[in-house]
PDB file of C-alpha atoms in Angstrom:
ATOM      1  CA  MET A   1      -0.369   0.004   0.109  1.00  0.00           C
ATOM      2  CA  ASN A   2       3.030   1.864   0.823  1.00  0.00           C
ATOM      3  CA  PHE A   3       4.353   1.786  -2.455  1.00  0.00           C
ATOM      4  CA  VAL A   4       1.147   2.668  -4.038  1.00  0.00           C
ATOM      5  CA  ILE A   5       0.889   6.067  -2.208  1.00  0.00           C
ATOM      6  CA  ARG A   6       4.625   7.252  -3.860  1.00  0.00           C
ATOM      7  CA  VAL A   7       3.530   6.260  -7.186  1.00  0.00           C
ATOM      8  CA  ILE A   8       0.705   8.288  -6.843  1.00  0.00           C
ATOM      9  CA  LEU A   9       2.398  10.793  -5.401  1.00  0.00           C
ATOM     10  CA  LEU A  10       5.261  10.618  -8.246  1.00  0.00           C
ATOM     11  CA  LEU A  11       2.358  10.234 -11.044  1.00  0.00           C
ATOM     12  CA  LEU A  12       0.832  13.638  -9.275  1.00  0.00           C
ATOM     13  CA  GLY A  13       4.301  15.531  -9.124  1.00  0.00           C
ATOM     14  CA  LEU A  14       4.948  14.707 -12.876  1.00  0.00           C
ATOM     15  CA  VAL A  15       1.996  15.588 -13.767  1.00  0.00           C
ATOM     16  CA  PHE A  16       2.224  19.171 -12.501  1.00  0.00           C
ATOM     17  CA  ALA A  17       5.868  19.365 -13.302  1.00  0.00           C
ATOM     18  CA  ALA A  18       4.375  18.909 -17.406  1.00  0.00           C
ATOM     19  CA  SER A  19       1.947  21.473 -16.075  1.00  0.00           C
ATOM     20  CA  LEU A  20       4.404  24.157 -14.921  1.00  0.00           C
ATOM     21  CA  ALA A  21       6.344  23.530 -18.548  1.00  0.00           C
ATOM     22  CA  VAL A  22       3.172  24.010 -20.756  1.00  0.00           C
ATOM     23  CA  ALA A  23       2.394  26.901 -19.188  1.00  0.00           C
ATOM     24  CA  VAL A  24       5.868  29.071 -19.822  1.00  0.00           C
ATOM     25  CA  MET A  25       5.936  27.249 -23.458  1.00  0.00           C
ATOM     26  CA  LEU A  26       2.456  28.674 -24.259  1.00  0.00           C
ATOM     27  CA  LEU A  27       4.367  32.308 -22.236  1.00  0.00           C
ATOM     28  CA  ALA A  28       7.720  31.798 -24.229  1.00  0.00           C
ATOM     29  CA  ALA A  29       5.036  31.406 -27.646  1.00  0.00           C
ATOM     30  CA  VAL A  30       3.107  34.313 -26.867  1.00  0.00           C
ATOM     31  CA  TRP A  31       6.332  36.038 -26.480  1.00  0.00           C
ATOM     32  CA  GLY A  32       8.034  35.219 -29.914  1.00  0.00           C
ATOM     33  CA  VAL A  33       4.761  36.338 -31.927  1.00  0.00           C
ATOM     34  CA  ARG A  34       4.875  39.979 -30.092  1.00  0.00           C
ATOM     35  CA  TYR A  35       8.659  40.125 -30.513  1.00  0.00           C
ATOM     36  CA  ALA A  36       8.065  38.664 -34.754  1.00  0.00           C
ATOM     37  CA  TRP A  37       5.024  40.891 -34.639  1.00  0.00           C
ATOM     38  CA  GLY A  38       6.707  44.833 -33.490  1.00  0.00           C
ATOM     39  CA  ARG A  39       9.832  43.188 -35.947  1.00  0.00           C
ATOM     40  CA  LEU A  40       7.613  43.437 -38.992  1.00  0.00           C
ATOM     41  CA  THR A  41       5.528  45.978 -38.472  1.00  0.00           C
ATOM     42  CA  GLY A  42       8.583  48.345 -37.324  1.00  0.00           C
ATOM     43  CA  LYS A  43       7.379  49.438 -33.755  1.00  0.00           C
ATOM     44  CA  PRO A  44       9.758  48.634 -30.699  1.00  0.00           C
ATOM     45  CA  VAL A  45       8.686  45.601 -28.548  1.00  0.00           C
ATOM     46  CA  THR A  46       8.669  46.836 -24.818  1.00  0.00           C
ATOM     47  CA  PRO A  47       9.112  44.704 -22.744  1.00  0.00           C
ATOM     48  CA  TRP A  48       6.543  42.882 -20.030  1.00  0.00           C
ATOM     49  CA  VAL A  49       7.342  44.906 -16.933  1.00  0.00           C
ATOM     50  CA  MET A  50       5.618  46.725 -13.670  1.00  0.00           C
ATOM     51  CA  ARG A  51       4.121  49.716 -15.227  1.00  0.00           C
ATOM     52  CA  PHE A  52       3.426  51.229 -11.895  1.00  0.00           C
ATOM     53  CA  ASN A  53       6.141  53.786  -9.874  1.00  0.00           C
ATOM     54  CA  PRO A  54       6.520  51.675  -6.589  1.00  0.00           C
ATOM     55  CA  ARG A  55       7.499  55.273  -5.042  1.00  0.00           C
ATOM     56  CA  SER A  56       3.655  56.520  -5.538  1.00  0.00           C
ATOM     57  CA  GLY A  57       2.307  54.729  -3.131  1.00  0.00           C
ATOM     58  CA  PHE A  58       4.343  55.809  -0.657  1.00  0.00           C
ATOM     59  CA  ASP A  59       4.003  59.672  -1.587  1.00  0.00           C
ATOM     60  CA  ARG A  60      -0.222  58.666  -1.314  1.00  0.00           C
ATOM     61  CA  PHE A  61       0.096  58.274   2.423  1.00  0.00           C
ATOM     62  CA  ARG A  62       2.595  60.456   3.143  1.00  0.00           C
ATOM     63  CA  ASN A  63       0.609  63.189   1.767  1.00  0.00           C
ATOM     64  CA  ALA A  64      -2.575  61.753   3.606  1.00  0.00           C
ATOM     65  CA  ALA A  65      -0.653  62.076   6.549  1.00  0.00           C
ATOM     66  CA  GLN A  66       0.197  65.717   6.185  1.00  0.00           C
ATOM     67  CA  PRO A  67      -3.147  68.077   7.153  1.00  0.00           C
ATOM     68  CA  SER A  68      -4.021  70.022   4.303  1.00  0.00           C
ATOM     69  CA  GLN A  69      -4.865  74.105   3.998  1.00  0.00           C
ATOM     70  CA  PRO A  70      -7.164  75.025   5.722  1.00  0.00           C
ATOM     71  CA  THR A  71     -10.274  76.036   3.701  1.00  0.00           C
ATOM     72  CA  ALA A  72     -12.230  79.493   4.355  1.00  0.00           C
ATOM     73  CA  ALA A  73     -14.492  78.067   6.503  1.00  0.00           C
ATOM     74  CA  ASP A  74     -12.109  76.373   8.398  1.00  0.00           C
ATOM     75  CA  VAL A  75      -9.918  79.940   9.152  1.00  0.00           C
ATOM     76  CA  ALA A  76     -13.145  81.894   9.649  1.00  0.00           C
ATOM     77  CA  ASN A  77     -14.169  78.982  12.086  1.00  0.00           C
ATOM     78  CA  ALA A  78     -10.898  78.958  14.052  1.00  0.00           C
ATOM     79  CA  ARG A  79     -10.649  83.220  14.038  1.00  0.00           C
ATOM     80  CA  ALA A  80     -14.431  83.102  15.467  1.00  0.00           C
ATOM     81  CA  ARG A  81     -13.426  80.455  18.241  1.00  0.00           C
ATOM     82  CA  GLY A  82     -10.264  82.940  18.875  1.00  0.00           C
ATOM     83  CA  GLU A  83      -7.523  79.800  17.685  1.00  0.00           C
ATOM     84  CA  SER A  84      -5.073  80.019  15.343  1.00  0.00           C
ATOM     85  CA  VAL A  85      -5.422  79.002  12.262  1.00  0.00           C
ATOM     86  CA  GLU A  86      -1.853  78.226  11.301  1.00  0.00           C
ATOM     87  CA  ARG A  87      -0.134  74.477  11.517  1.00  0.00           C
ATOM     88  CA  PRO A  88       1.937  73.726  13.238  1.00  0.00           C
ATOM     89  CA  VAL A  89       0.394  76.396  16.189  1.00  0.00           C
ATOM     90  CA  ARG A  90       2.915  78.889  16.032  1.00  0.00           C
ATOM     91  CA  ILE A  91       3.425  81.294  19.466  1.00  0.00           C
ATOM     92  CA  ARG A  92       3.618  84.602  18.901  1.00  0.00           C
ATOM     93  CA  GLY A  93       5.401  87.379  21.026  1.00  0.00           C
ATOM     94  CA  SER A  94       8.200  86.775  23.104  1.00  0.00           C
ATOM     95  CA  VAL A  95       8.549  84.871  26.371  1.00  0.00           C
ATOM     96  CA  SER A  96       8.243  88.242  28.793  1.00  0.00           C
ATOM     97  CA  ASP A  97       4.729  88.444  27.544  1.00  0.00           C
ATOM     98  CA  VAL A  98       3.486  85.448  29.522  1.00  0.00           C
ATOM     99  CA  THR A  99       1.395  86.424  32.434  1.00  0.00           C
ATOM    100  CA  ASP A 100       0.060  83.347  34.381  1.00  0.00           C
ATOM    101  CA  VAL A 101       2.741  81.874  35.111  1.00  0.00           C
ATOM    102  CA  SER A 102       5.782  82.875  37.374  1.00  0.00           C
ATOM    103  CA  PRO A 103       9.246  81.499  36.843  1.00  0.00           C
ATOM    104  CA  LYS A 104      10.196  79.177  39.823  1.00  0.00           C
ATOM    105  CA  SER A 105      14.273  78.721  40.446  1.00  0.00           C
ATOM    106  CA  VAL A 106      16.131  75.378  40.278  1.00  0.00           C
ATOM    107  CA  SER A 107      16.902  74.133  43.933  1.00  0.00           C
ATOM    108  CA  PRO A 108      19.921  71.764  43.504  1.00  0.00           C
ATOM    109  CA  ARG A 109      19.325  68.440  44.950  1.00  0.00           C
ATOM    110  CA  GLY A 110      21.093  67.136  48.291  1.00  0.00           C
TER     111      GLY A 110
END
């Protein structure tokens, strides 16, 4: 019984290898016909390559992470609430303009 299973698996492997060989031969035949047609008509034959720019995927996600410019409605709403419209928020003025915080002296540990 063990011998029969091994023979069946061997035959299945041979069928799989033969089907893979047929697929490769068909692909080579299609490419050959395409190449011959290109030579016959005088048009350049471009190879089958990936036709996308891999950087475009990274750019799409990087641009999605960056906030877009605020619209006019966003600006009007922010000004009505007294908030900053700029991104990132910039502090205007100097440090001495802060009135609700008093600086504390640094005491040495010990």
